[in-house]
Short mmCIF file of C-alpha atoms in Angstrom, two decimals:
data_model
loop_
_atom_site.label_atom_id
_atom_site.label_comp_id
_atom_site.label_asym_id
_atom_site.label_seq_id
_atom_site.Cartn_x
_atom_site.Cartn_y
_atom_site.Cartn_z
CA UNK Q 1 0.45 23.02 -19.57
CA UNK Q 2 1.17 19.33 -19.76
CA UNK Q 3 -1.87 17.23 -19.89
CA UNK Q 4 -1.75 13.69 -18.03
CA UNK Q 5 -4.00 11.51 -19.80
CA UNK Q 6 -6.17 8.15 -19.16
CA UNK Q 7 -5.04 4.95 -20.41
CA UNK Q 8 -7.92 3.07 -22.05
CA UNK Q 9 -7.89 0.11 -24.56
CA UNK Q 10 -4.08 0.01 -24.59
CA UNK Q 11 -3.45 3.60 -25.31
CA UNK Q 12 -3.40 7.11 -23.90
CA UNK Q 13 -6.44 9.04 -24.18
CA UNK Q 14 -7.05 12.69 -23.47
CA UNK Q 15 -9.95 13.56 -20.74
CA UNK Q 16 -12.76 15.16 -22.12
CA UNK Q 17 -14.49 16.53 -18.85
CA UNK Q 18 -12.61 20.13 -19.01
CA UNK Q 19 -12.38 19.78 -15.14
CA UNK Q 20 -8.66 20.13 -14.57
CA UNK Q 21 -7.05 19.18 -11.22
CA UNK Q 22 -3.34 20.65 -10.68
CA UNK Q 23 -0.23 18.57 -10.26
CA UNK Q 24 2.35 20.63 -8.58
CA UNK Q 25 6.23 20.47 -8.44
CA UNK Q 26 6.58 20.16 -4.49
CA UNK Q 27 10.34 21.44 -4.81
CA UNK Q 28 9.15 24.59 -6.43
CA UNK Q 29 5.63 25.25 -5.36
CA UNK Q 30 4.82 25.56 -9.15
CA UNK Q 31 2.32 24.03 -11.34
CA UNK Q 32 3.89 21.40 -13.57
CA UNK Q 33 0.95 19.65 -15.24
CA UNK Q 34 -2.73 18.99 -14.93
CA UNK Q 35 -5.06 15.93 -14.91
CA UNK Q 36 -8.36 16.05 -16.65
CA UNK Q 37 -10.41 14.35 -14.20
CA UNK Q 38 -12.55 11.33 -15.55
CA UNK Q 39 -16.15 11.71 -16.17
CA UNK Q 40 -18.60 9.01 -15.07
CA UNK Q 41 -18.76 7.68 -18.83
CA UNK Q 42 -14.99 7.63 -19.25
CA UNK Q 43 -14.78 5.65 -16.17
CA UNK Q 44 -17.63 3.16 -17.29
CA UNK Q 45 -15.60 2.98 -20.44
CA UNK Q 46 -12.48 1.73 -18.70
CA UNK Q 47 -14.69 -0.91 -16.93
CA UNK Q 48 -16.10 -2.05 -20.27
CA UNK Q 49 -12.72 -2.13 -21.72
CA UNK Q 50 -11.75 -4.49 -19.00
CA UNK Q 51 -14.74 -6.57 -19.29
CA UNK Q 52 -14.32 -7.20 -22.76
CA UNK Q 53 -10.84 -8.27 -22.33
CA UNK Q 54 -11.47 -10.60 -19.51
CA UNK Q 55 -12.51 -13.65 -21.15
CA UNK Q 56 -9.43 -13.66 -23.38
CA UNK Q 57 -7.04 -12.94 -20.52
CA UNK Q 58 -8.57 -15.38 -18.13
CA UNK Q 59 -8.42 -18.13 -20.96
CA UNK Q 60 -4.46 -17.48 -21.48
CA UNK Q 61 -2.46 -20.31 -19.86
CA UNK Q 62 -0.51 -19.83 -16.39
CA UNK Q 63 2.53 -19.80 -18.48
CA UNK Q 64 1.38 -17.19 -20.51
CA UNK Q 65 0.38 -14.95 -17.76
CA UNK Q 66 3.57 -15.65 -16.01
CA UNK Q 67 5.53 -14.92 -19.21
CA UNK Q 68 3.94 -11.41 -19.48
CA UNK Q 69 4.96 -10.89 -15.77
CA UNK Q 70 8.68 -11.99 -16.37
CA UNK Q 71 8.84 -9.44 -19.40
CA UNK Q 72 7.05 -6.86 -17.40
CA UNK Q 73 9.94 -7.34 -14.44
CA UNK Q 74 12.49 -6.84 -17.11
CA UNK Q 75 11.19 -3.75 -18.65
CA UNK Q 76 10.57 -2.24 -14.93
CA UNK Q 77 13.99 -2.95 -14.28
CA UNK Q 78 15.52 -1.69 -17.50
CA UNK Q 79 13.24 1.51 -16.73
CA UNK Q 80 13.69 1.98 -13.03
CA UNK Q 81 15.82 5.12 -13.46
CA UNK Q 82 13.12 6.85 -15.43
CA UNK Q 83 10.57 5.36 -13.18
CA UNK Q 84 12.19 6.65 -10.15
CA UNK Q 85 13.03 10.28 -11.75
CA UNK Q 86 9.29 10.51 -12.50
CA UNK Q 87 8.29 9.77 -9.08
CA UNK Q 88 10.64 12.20 -7.77
CA UNK Q 89 9.68 14.81 -9.98
CA UNK Q 90 5.63 14.65 -8.93
CA UNK Q 91 6.13 13.35 -5.60
CA UNK Q 92 9.07 15.23 -4.41
CA UNK Q 93 10.90 12.51 -2.63
CA UNK Q 94 14.41 12.06 -3.30
CA UNK Q 95 15.81 9.84 -6.06
CA UNK Q 96 17.44 7.50 -3.82
CA UNK Q 97 14.08 7.09 -2.01
CA UNK Q 98 12.11 6.75 -5.22
CA UNK Q 99 14.59 3.93 -6.50
CA UNK Q 100 13.83 1.91 -3.21
CA UNK Q 101 10.22 2.35 -4.07
CA UNK Q 102 10.64 0.70 -7.42
CA UNK Q 103 12.89 -1.98 -6.08
CA UNK Q 104 10.04 -3.01 -3.64
CA UNK Q 105 7.79 -3.15 -6.59
CA UNK Q 106 9.85 -5.21 -8.36
CA UNK Q 107 9.51 -7.71 -5.51
CA UNK Q 108 6.01 -8.05 -6.09
CA UNK Q 109 6.28 -8.67 -9.68
CA UNK Q 110 8.87 -11.48 -9.21
CA UNK Q 111 6.13 -13.08 -6.56
CA UNK Q 112 3.25 -12.82 -9.19
CA UNK Q 113 5.56 -14.71 -11.64
CA UNK Q 114 5.22 -17.66 -9.61
CA UNK Q 115 1.51 -17.77 -10.20
CA UNK Q 116 1.97 -21.42 -11.82
CA UNK Q 117 3.00 -22.75 -8.53
CA UNK Q 118 0.64 -20.26 -6.32
CA UNK Q 119 -2.52 -21.16 -7.95
CA UNK Q 120 -2.25 -24.69 -7.63
CA UNK Q 121 -5.25 -26.48 -6.11
CA UNK Q 122 -5.89 -29.55 -3.87
CA UNK Q 123 -6.88 -32.95 -5.32
CA UNK Q 124 -8.30 -35.70 -3.16
CA UNK Q 125 -8.58 -39.32 -4.94
CA UNK Q 126 -11.21 -41.78 -3.97
CA UNK Q 127 -12.83 -39.35 -1.53
CA UNK Q 128 -15.87 -41.88 -1.67
CA UNK Q 129 -15.93 -44.99 -3.69
CA UNK Q 130 -15.11 -43.92 -7.16
CA UNK Q 131 -15.42 -40.26 -6.31
CA UNK Q 132 -12.88 -37.81 -6.55
CA UNK Q 133 -12.68 -34.28 -5.30
CA UNK Q 134 -10.58 -31.35 -6.19
CA UNK Q 135 -10.39 -27.73 -5.60
CA UNK Q 136 -9.29 -24.75 -7.94
CA UNK Q 137 -8.84 -20.84 -7.84
CA UNK Q 138 -10.35 -18.97 -10.23
CA UNK Q 139 -10.17 -14.98 -10.99
CA UNK Q 140 -12.91 -12.75 -10.16
CA UNK Q 141 -13.29 -10.53 -13.42
CA UNK Q 142 -12.88 -6.72 -13.27
CA UNK Q 143 -11.07 -5.44 -10.22
CA UNK Q 144 -10.12 -1.96 -9.38
CA UNK Q 145 -7.58 -0.42 -7.35
CA UNK Q 146 -7.61 3.15 -5.63
CA UNK Q 147 -4.05 4.34 -4.80
CA UNK Q 148 -2.33 6.94 -2.84
CA UNK Q 149 0.19 9.72 -3.76
CA UNK Q 150 2.71 8.36 -1.29
CA UNK Q 151 3.99 5.48 -3.22
CA UNK Q 152 2.66 6.16 -6.72
CA UNK Q 153 4.72 3.24 -8.57
CA UNK Q 154 4.89 0.64 -5.68
CA UNK Q 155 1.13 0.46 -4.32
CA UNK Q 156 -0.27 -0.26 -7.85
CA UNK Q 157 2.28 -2.73 -8.36
CA UNK Q 158 1.09 -4.42 -4.92
CA UNK Q 159 -2.38 -4.65 -6.47
CA UNK Q 160 -2.22 -5.26 -10.00
CA UNK Q 161 0.69 -7.49 -10.60
CA UNK Q 162 -1.24 -10.37 -8.38
CA UNK Q 163 -4.60 -9.30 -9.82
CA UNK Q 164 -3.55 -9.80 -13.40
CA UNK Q 165 -1.50 -12.98 -13.11
CA UNK Q 166 -4.50 -14.78 -11.51
CA UNK Q 167 -6.66 -13.75 -14.76
CA UNK Q 168 -8.39 -10.68 -13.73
CA UNK Q 169 -8.57 -7.67 -15.60
CA UNK Q 170 -7.59 -4.14 -13.67
CA UNK Q 171 -8.70 -0.80 -13.65
CA UNK Q 172 -6.33 1.69 -11.62
CA UNK Q 173 -7.34 5.01 -10.36
CA UNK Q 174 -4.07 6.55 -9.12
CA UNK Q 175 -3.68 9.68 -6.89
CA UNK Q 176 -4.51 12.96 -8.84
CA UNK Q 177 -1.42 14.58 -7.00
CA UNK Q 178 1.28 12.23 -8.79
CA UNK Q 179 -0.34 10.35 -11.74
CA UNK Q 180 1.95 10.21 -14.58
CA UNK Q 181 4.10 6.93 -13.43
CA UNK Q 182 0.61 5.06 -13.81
CA UNK Q 183 0.89 5.60 -17.60
CA UNK Q 184 4.75 4.53 -17.86
CA UNK Q 185 3.43 1.26 -15.86
CA UNK Q 186 0.45 0.96 -18.39
CA UNK Q 187 2.81 1.21 -21.51
CA UNK Q 188 5.34 -1.30 -19.97
CA UNK Q 189 2.62 -3.55 -19.37
CA UNK Q 190 1.31 -3.34 -23.09
CA UNK Q 191 5.10 -3.75 -24.17
CA UNK Q 192 5.24 -7.00 -21.89
CA UNK Q 193 2.44 -8.38 -24.08
CA UNK Q 194 -0.56 -7.80 -21.79
CA UNK Q 195 -3.57 -7.52 -24.19
CA UNK Q 196 -5.29 -4.18 -24.76
CA UNK Q 197 -7.93 -3.53 -22.32
CA UNK Q 198 -6.40 -5.72 -19.73
CA UNK Q 199 -5.39 -2.70 -17.72
CA UNK Q 200 -6.85 0.71 -17.64
CA UNK Q 201 -6.12 3.97 -16.11
CA UNK Q 202 -8.69 6.49 -15.26
CA UNK Q 203 -7.18 9.75 -13.63
CA UNK Q 204 -9.65 11.64 -11.31
CA UNK Q 205 -10.96 12.32 -8.01
CA UNK Q 206 -13.88 11.38 -6.15
CA UNK Q 207 -16.28 10.86 -9.14
CA UNK Q 208 -14.31 8.23 -10.53
CA UNK Q 209 -14.01 6.53 -7.37
CA UNK Q 210 -17.51 6.54 -6.78
CA UNK Q 211 -18.11 5.18 -10.14
CA UNK Q 212 -15.90 2.15 -9.70
CA UNK Q 213 -17.59 1.46 -6.42
CA UNK Q 214 -21.13 1.56 -7.63
CA UNK Q 215 -20.36 -0.23 -11.11
CA UNK Q 216 -21.86 -3.74 -11.07
CA UNK Q 217 -19.04 -5.18 -13.26
CA UNK Q 218 -16.28 -4.04 -10.76
CA UNK Q 219 -16.13 -7.32 -8.82
CA UNK Q 220 -13.52 -6.12 -6.01
CA UNK Q 221 -11.93 -3.17 -4.77
CA UNK Q 222 -8.38 -2.48 -3.45
CA UNK Q 223 -7.76 0.83 -1.60
CA UNK Q 224 -4.92 2.49 0.29
CA UNK Q 225 -5.39 5.75 2.08
CA UNK Q 226 -6.65 7.26 5.28
CA UNK Q 227 -8.77 5.64 7.67
CA UNK Q 228 -11.75 7.77 7.13
CA UNK Q 229 -11.83 7.25 3.33
CA UNK Q 230 -10.75 3.62 3.83
CA UNK Q 231 -13.78 2.81 6.19
CA UNK Q 232 -16.08 4.67 3.58
CA UNK Q 233 -14.92 2.66 0.49
CA UNK Q 234 -15.25 -0.56 2.36
CA UNK Q 235 -18.55 0.21 3.67
CA UNK Q 236 -19.77 1.31 0.36
CA UNK Q 237 -18.08 -1.43 -1.92
CA UNK Q 238 -19.52 -4.29 0.61
CA UNK Q 239 -22.82 -2.54 0.23
CA UNK Q 240 -22.58 -3.00 -3.25
CA UNK Q 241 -21.79 -6.64 -2.92
CA UNK Q 242 -17.86 -6.45 -3.65
CA UNK Q 243 -14.85 -7.93 -2.20
CA UNK Q 244 -12.94 -4.95 -0.68
CA UNK Q 245 -9.66 -4.67 1.13
CA UNK Q 246 -9.22 -0.98 2.32
CA UNK Q 247 -5.87 -0.18 3.99
CA UNK Q 248 -6.23 2.94 6.08
CA UNK Q 249 -4.04 4.95 8.44
CA UNK Q 250 -1.36 4.26 10.97
CA UNK Q 251 0.37 5.52 14.05
CA UNK Q 252 3.22 3.28 14.28
CA UNK Q 253 4.86 2.90 17.68
CA UNK Q 254 8.80 1.98 18.13
CA UNK Q 255 9.35 0.91 21.67
CA UNK Q 256 12.86 1.45 23.15
CA UNK Q 257 13.50 -0.68 26.01
CA UNK Q 258 16.31 0.61 28.64
CA UNK Q 259 18.78 -1.88 27.45
CA UNK Q 260 18.65 -0.93 23.65
CA UNK Q 261 21.37 0.36 22.08
CA UNK Q 262 20.98 4.14 22.27
CA UNK Q 263 22.89 4.97 18.95
CA UNK Q 264 21.13 2.17 17.03
CA UNK Q 265 17.76 3.19 18.17
CA UNK Q 266 18.23 6.83 17.54
CA UNK Q 267 19.58 5.98 13.86
CA UNK Q 268 16.63 3.72 13.30
CA UNK Q 269 14.08 6.48 14.42
CA UNK Q 270 15.33 9.05 12.52
CA UNK Q 271 15.62 7.00 9.41
CA UNK Q 272 11.84 5.42 9.79
CA UNK Q 273 10.56 8.75 11.21
CA UNK Q 274 11.68 11.07 8.33
CA UNK Q 275 12.29 9.09 5.32
CA UNK Q 276 10.30 10.17 2.55
CA UNK Q 277 9.42 13.16 4.87
CA UNK Q 278 7.23 11.28 6.96
CA UNK Q 279 4.91 10.34 4.18
CA UNK Q 280 4.76 6.74 4.76
CA UNK Q 281 1.89 4.68 6.24
CA UNK Q 282 4.79 2.55 7.84
CA UNK Q 283 6.80 5.67 9.04
CA UNK Q 284 7.43 5.65 12.79
CA UNK Q 285 5.57 8.81 14.19
CA UNK Q 286 5.79 7.62 18.03
CA UNK Q 287 8.71 6.77 19.82
CA UNK Q 288 7.97 4.90 23.16
CA UNK Q 289 10.96 5.64 25.37
CA UNK Q 290 10.92 3.16 28.53
CA UNK Q 291 12.71 4.26 31.88
CA UNK Q 292 16.08 5.99 32.00
CA UNK Q 293 16.50 5.65 28.12
CA UNK Q 294 14.41 8.63 27.43
CA UNK Q 295 16.89 11.34 28.08
CA UNK Q 296 20.01 10.00 26.10
CA UNK Q 297 17.56 8.66 23.41
CA UNK Q 298 15.97 12.30 22.67
CA UNK Q 299 19.42 13.73 22.95
CA UNK Q 300 20.79 11.39 20.26
CA UNK Q 301 17.87 11.90 17.88
CA UNK Q 302 17.97 15.61 18.16
CA UNK Q 303 21.73 15.50 17.66
CA UNK Q 304 21.25 13.43 14.15
CA UNK Q 305 18.28 15.77 13.15
CA UNK Q 306 20.92 18.55 12.42
CA UNK Q 307 22.72 16.40 9.97
CA UNK Q 308 19.81 15.73 7.72
CA UNK Q 309 20.21 17.37 4.38
CA UNK Q 310 16.75 18.43 3.08
CA UNK Q 311 16.40 19.59 -0.61
CA UNK Q 312 14.79 19.03 -3.63
CA UNK Q 313 15.18 15.87 -5.49
CA UNK Q 314 17.44 17.07 -8.25
CA UNK Q 315 20.06 17.93 -5.34
CA UNK Q 316 21.99 14.63 -5.22
CA UNK Q 317 22.95 15.52 -1.62
CA UNK Q 318 19.38 15.85 -0.66
CA UNK Q 319 17.93 12.92 1.95
CA UNK Q 320 14.82 14.23 2.41
CA UNK Q 321 12.57 16.08 0.15
CA UNK Q 322 9.46 18.52 0.52
CA UNK Q 323 5.85 17.42 1.27
CA UNK Q 324 3.56 16.72 -1.42
CA UNK Q 325 1.33 19.89 -1.45
CA UNK Q 326 1.11 23.35 0.39
CA UNK Q 327 -2.02 22.52 2.27
CA UNK Q 328 -0.52 19.21 3.36
CA UNK Q 329 2.38 21.03 4.53
CA UNK Q 330 0.61 23.61 6.45
CA UNK Q 331 -1.54 21.02 8.00
CA UNK Q 332 1.44 19.26 9.46
CA UNK Q 333 2.98 22.64 10.90
CA UNK Q 334 -0.28 23.15 12.89
CA UNK Q 335 0.63 20.43 14.94
CA UNK Q 336 4.04 22.29 15.79
CA UNK Q 337 2.27 25.50 16.45
CA UNK Q 338 0.05 24.13 18.82
CA UNK Q 339 1.94 21.23 20.74
CA UNK Q 340 -0.06 21.68 23.78
CA UNK Q 341 1.84 20.69 26.92
CA UNK Q 342 4.53 18.71 24.98
CA UNK Q 343 8.23 20.18 24.23
CA UNK Q 344 9.15 20.92 20.65
CA UNK Q 345 12.91 19.93 20.82
CA UNK Q 346 13.44 20.73 17.20
CA UNK Q 347 11.02 22.76 15.37
CA UNK Q 348 11.25 22.09 11.52
CA UNK Q 349 9.57 25.28 10.52
CA UNK Q 350 12.90 26.95 11.41
CA UNK Q 351 14.84 25.14 8.89
CA UNK Q 352 16.20 27.45 6.41
CA UNK Q 353 14.55 25.96 3.56
CA UNK Q 354 10.96 25.94 5.07
CA UNK Q 355 10.85 29.41 4.23
CA UNK Q 356 12.03 29.32 0.75
CA UNK Q 357 9.95 27.99 -2.33
CA UNK Q 358 8.44 24.63 -2.48
CA UNK Q 359 6.66 22.68 0.35
CA UNK Q 360 9.55 21.95 2.54
CA UNK Q 361 9.51 21.41 6.33
CA UNK Q 362 12.54 20.35 8.33
CA UNK Q 363 12.60 17.38 10.53
CA UNK Q 364 10.78 18.04 13.96
CA UNK Q 365 11.20 16.42 17.24
CA UNK Q 366 8.38 16.79 20.02
CA UNK Q 367 9.14 15.46 23.67
CA UNK Q 368 6.64 14.47 26.70
CA UNK Q 369 3.89 14.22 24.28
CA UNK Q 370 0.57 13.07 26.30
CA UNK Q 371 -1.65 10.54 25.00
CA UNK Q 372 -4.63 12.84 25.05
CA UNK Q 373 -3.08 15.31 22.53
CA UNK Q 374 -3.75 15.57 18.62
CA UNK Q 375 0.04 15.02 17.99
CA UNK Q 376 -0.35 11.56 19.68
CA UNK Q 377 -3.91 10.75 18.43
CA UNK Q 378 -3.67 11.93 14.63
CA UNK Q 379 -1.78 10.70 11.74
CA UNK Q 380 -0.02 13.52 11.04
CA UNK Q 381 2.10 12.02 8.09
CA UNK Q 382 4.83 14.39 7.81
CA UNK Q 383 8.32 14.67 9.34
CA UNK Q 384 6.88 15.02 13.01
CA UNK Q 385 8.21 12.48 15.46
CA UNK Q 386 6.51 12.42 18.69
CA UNK Q 387 8.16 10.84 21.85
CA UNK Q 388 6.07 9.53 24.58
CA UNK Q 389 7.86 8.43 27.90
CA UNK Q 390 6.70 5.16 29.79
CA UNK Q 391 8.08 4.01 33.07
CA UNK Q 392 7.72 0.05 32.14
CA UNK Q 393 7.58 -2.40 29.37
CA UNK Q 394 3.83 -3.32 30.19
CA UNK Q 395 2.87 0.60 29.98
CA UNK Q 396 4.43 0.55 26.54
CA UNK Q 397 2.62 -2.60 25.42
CA UNK Q 398 -0.68 -0.92 26.58
CA UNK Q 399 0.01 2.27 24.68
CA UNK Q 400 0.30 0.43 21.57
CA UNK Q 401 -2.54 -2.25 22.19
CA UNK Q 402 -4.85 0.98 23.31
CA UNK Q 403 -4.12 2.91 20.14
CA UNK Q 404 -6.83 3.15 17.41
CA UNK Q 405 -4.49 1.82 14.77
CA UNK Q 406 -2.56 -1.33 14.31
CA UNK Q 407 -0.55 -1.23 11.18
CA UNK Q 408 3.15 -1.61 12.21
CA UNK Q 409 5.23 -1.42 15.46
CA UNK Q 410 8.77 -2.05 16.68
CA UNK Q 411 10.58 -2.87 19.61
CA UNK Q 412 14.35 -2.12 20.15
CA UNK Q 413 16.05 -4.34 22.69
CA UNK Q 414 19.04 -6.65 23.07
CA UNK Q 415 16.76 -8.96 25.25
CA UNK Q 416 15.58 -11.89 22.98
CA UNK Q 417 13.02 -12.69 25.73
CA UNK Q 418 11.38 -9.55 25.94
CA UNK Q 419 11.46 -9.01 21.96
CA UNK Q 420 9.61 -12.42 21.77
CA UNK Q 421 7.18 -11.55 24.50
CA UNK Q 422 6.35 -8.30 22.55
CA UNK Q 423 5.72 -9.90 19.40
CA UNK Q 424 3.31 -12.35 21.52
CA UNK Q 425 1.66 -9.25 23.48
CA UNK Q 426 1.20 -6.68 20.87
CA UNK Q 427 -2.26 -6.32 18.96
CA UNK Q 428 -0.70 -4.94 15.72
CA UNK Q 429 -0.63 -6.64 12.19
CA UNK Q 430 3.32 -6.10 11.57
CA UNK Q 431 6.02 -6.22 13.83
CA UNK Q 432 9.77 -5.42 13.88
CA UNK Q 433 12.35 -6.70 16.13
CA UNK Q 434 15.17 -4.06 15.85
CA UNK Q 435 13.69 -3.41 12.41
CA UNK Q 436 11.94 0.11 12.50
CA UNK Q 437 9.89 -0.21 9.32
CA UNK Q 438 8.64 -3.77 9.12
CA UNK Q 439 7.22 -3.94 5.61
CA UNK Q 440 7.15 -7.68 4.83
CA UNK Q 441 9.11 -9.22 1.98
CA UNK Q 442 6.73 -9.90 -1.24
CA UNK Q 443 6.21 -13.49 -0.20
CA UNK Q 444 4.25 -12.70 2.75
CA UNK Q 445 1.41 -10.19 3.01
CA UNK Q 446 1.10 -6.27 4.00
CA UNK Q 447 -1.76 -5.04 6.23
CA UNK Q 448 -2.56 -3.78 9.79
CA UNK Q 449 -5.23 -4.64 12.19
CA UNK Q 450 -7.85 -2.43 14.05
CA UNK Q 451 -8.69 0.73 12.08
CA UNK Q 452 -5.61 0.26 9.87
CA UNK Q 453 -7.53 -2.39 7.66
CA UNK Q 454 -10.92 -2.88 6.52
CA UNK Q 455 -11.68 -6.23 5.19
CA UNK Q 456 -10.12 -9.77 6.13
CA UNK Q 457 -7.07 -10.23 3.65
CA UNK Q 458 -4.20 -8.34 3.52
CA UNK Q 459 -2.41 -6.95 0.46
CA UNK Q 460 -0.03 -8.89 -2.01
CA UNK Q 461 1.95 -12.10 -1.11
CA UNK Q 462 -0.30 -15.11 -0.41
CA UNK Q 463 -3.26 -13.54 0.73
CA UNK Q 464 -3.12 -10.98 -2.52
CA UNK Q 465 -3.56 -14.25 -4.47
CA UNK Q 466 -6.48 -15.16 -2.41
CA UNK Q 467 -8.25 -11.77 -2.55
CA UNK Q 468 -8.12 -11.94 -6.31
CA UNK Q 469 -9.36 -15.25 -6.85
CA UNK Q 470 -12.20 -17.31 -5.58
CA UNK Q 471 -12.09 -21.04 -4.60
CA UNK Q 472 -14.24 -23.64 -6.87
CA UNK Q 473 -14.50 -27.49 -5.10
CA UNK Q 474 -15.49 -29.91 -7.74
CA UNK Q 475 -16.63 -33.54 -7.02
CA UNK Q 476 -16.29 -35.79 -9.98
CA UNK Q 477 -17.46 -39.57 -10.63
CA UNK Q 478 -17.26 -41.34 -13.63
CA UNK Q 479 -19.50 -44.43 -12.95
CA UNK Q 480 -20.47 -47.54 -15.17
CA UNK Q 481 -23.95 -46.59 -16.50
CA UNK Q 482 -25.00 -50.12 -15.82
CA UNK Q 483 -24.71 -49.48 -12.14
CA UNK Q 484 -26.69 -46.35 -12.01
CA UNK Q 485 -29.81 -46.26 -9.33
CA UNK Q 486 -32.00 -43.83 -7.75
CA UNK Q 487 -30.96 -43.29 -4.00
CA UNK Q 488 -32.69 -40.75 -2.04
CA UNK Q 489 -30.33 -41.11 0.87
CA UNK Q 490 -27.76 -38.84 2.05
CA UNK Q 491 -24.55 -38.91 -0.20
CA UNK Q 492 -22.15 -41.47 1.13
CA UNK Q 493 -18.56 -40.85 1.98
CA UNK Q 494 -17.73 -44.64 2.79
#
C-alpha cells in the first residue's frame, strides 16, 4: 500500500506512529493509499524546523522572496497537468475541474509576487520639528494552515503564498482524505529555492491540529472547513494567544427575480450547484425563485440535469465526479430519503452510476423546500439543489439575511437598479450579480460573514498580507547633541 509521507526539513519523511488513515479512490471505492498520522513529536518537529528557518528567511530581501514566488509560479504552471491529475485521483473531481482549481491557485501565486509593492509602508517627514514617523510591516514567525479536502491544491496556495512571501515560515496540515498534492507543492517550493524548513507538511488528523493550536511557537492559524470546527479552532487558537482566521460553512443563495433570463439562470444554477459534485463552500445550494419565475425555472433546471454526464475522472466526457467518501455520500443521500414536505423533482439516487462502485450520486433537485427543514438549514455539501419560493424581492432578501451563514450569494436579474439595491441590502461577504459563484479574483480577498468566518481578516489578497504581518510604527529624530535638554512635558507635535 502506497504511504503518503510528511515533508520535514526539505524532504519527504515516513511517519512513525503506525496509525494509518485510508485514502480512498472515490471512483472505485477502493483504498489507494494510506497516511500515517503524525504524532505530537512529529508535529513539534515540523514547527521546530520552521522556527529554525525563520531568521534566515525573514532576513531574505523582498526581491529574493518574490523571486522564489516567481520561480514557484513557473513550476506550478509547468506541472499543472500533473497537479490536476493528482487532485482528481484522490478527490474524484474531473480533470477539467481540477485544472480550474490549479489555475485559481496560480492567480494567488501571481499576487504574492507583488510583495515588494504590497509590503511598502508609509513615511511622514517632519511630523514634528526634526521628527519623522514611518510604518513598516513585519512577518509574524511560524504560521500554520489547516486545509480541507475539497480544494487540496488551491486552498493551501491561498495561505502559504502570502505567508511565505511576507517572510513567515509555514506548517501545512492538509486533509487526510487527499493529501498527496501537498507533497508535490512542497517539492516545487524546494525547486524554486525556498530554504529547507521554511515549508513543512504534517499529515494526520485531530492530534496534529491540536498540537499546532497549542504550540507556543505557532503565531497564527489559517483554517478552512465546517463551521463547528472553524468555531472550535478559532476559540482554541485565540485562547492560546494566536491570530486566527477560520473560514466555516455556507448556505449560498441564488436569488432569481421574475425579470431574469430563465435559461441563463438555469444554466448558472446547474453549473454552480453541481460543479465538483457540490463539494464547494461557494456552491449554490439554494435557489430562491421569486414570483412567477419559479415554475419555468424549476422545469429548466430539471431538464438540464438529465444532460449532466456523471463519471470517473478517467472518463474524458465526465462533467461531475463522485463524492469524497462513502460516509459523506450516504450522509448526503439521507436528505433525499427524508425531504419532509418538499418535493424531490430529480432524485440522484436513481442515477445508474449511483448503484455501481465508487461514491457516486447523481445531481438532485428538491422544490418547495421549507426554511424550517434540514434541507434548507444544513450545509449538505453535495449535489443537492434546494428551491425555495418567495413572493417578493423583500422576502428573498430576508431569507438570505436571516440565514446563519453569510459566505456568498448571487442575484439574477436584468434590472440594474434591483441588482444595485441587492448588493446594498444583503448581509453577506461575497455577492455576485449574474455571477453564480462570486469567488473574488486574487487581488481582492475571500471570506464570508456571520458563521462563515471567525476572525476579522479574510483570506488571500490584501487582507491576506495583513493577516500574515503586523504593523510597526517608528518615530525617529537625529538631534544636535548640543540642543539636548530635559523636558517632562507631553511630547510636542508642533
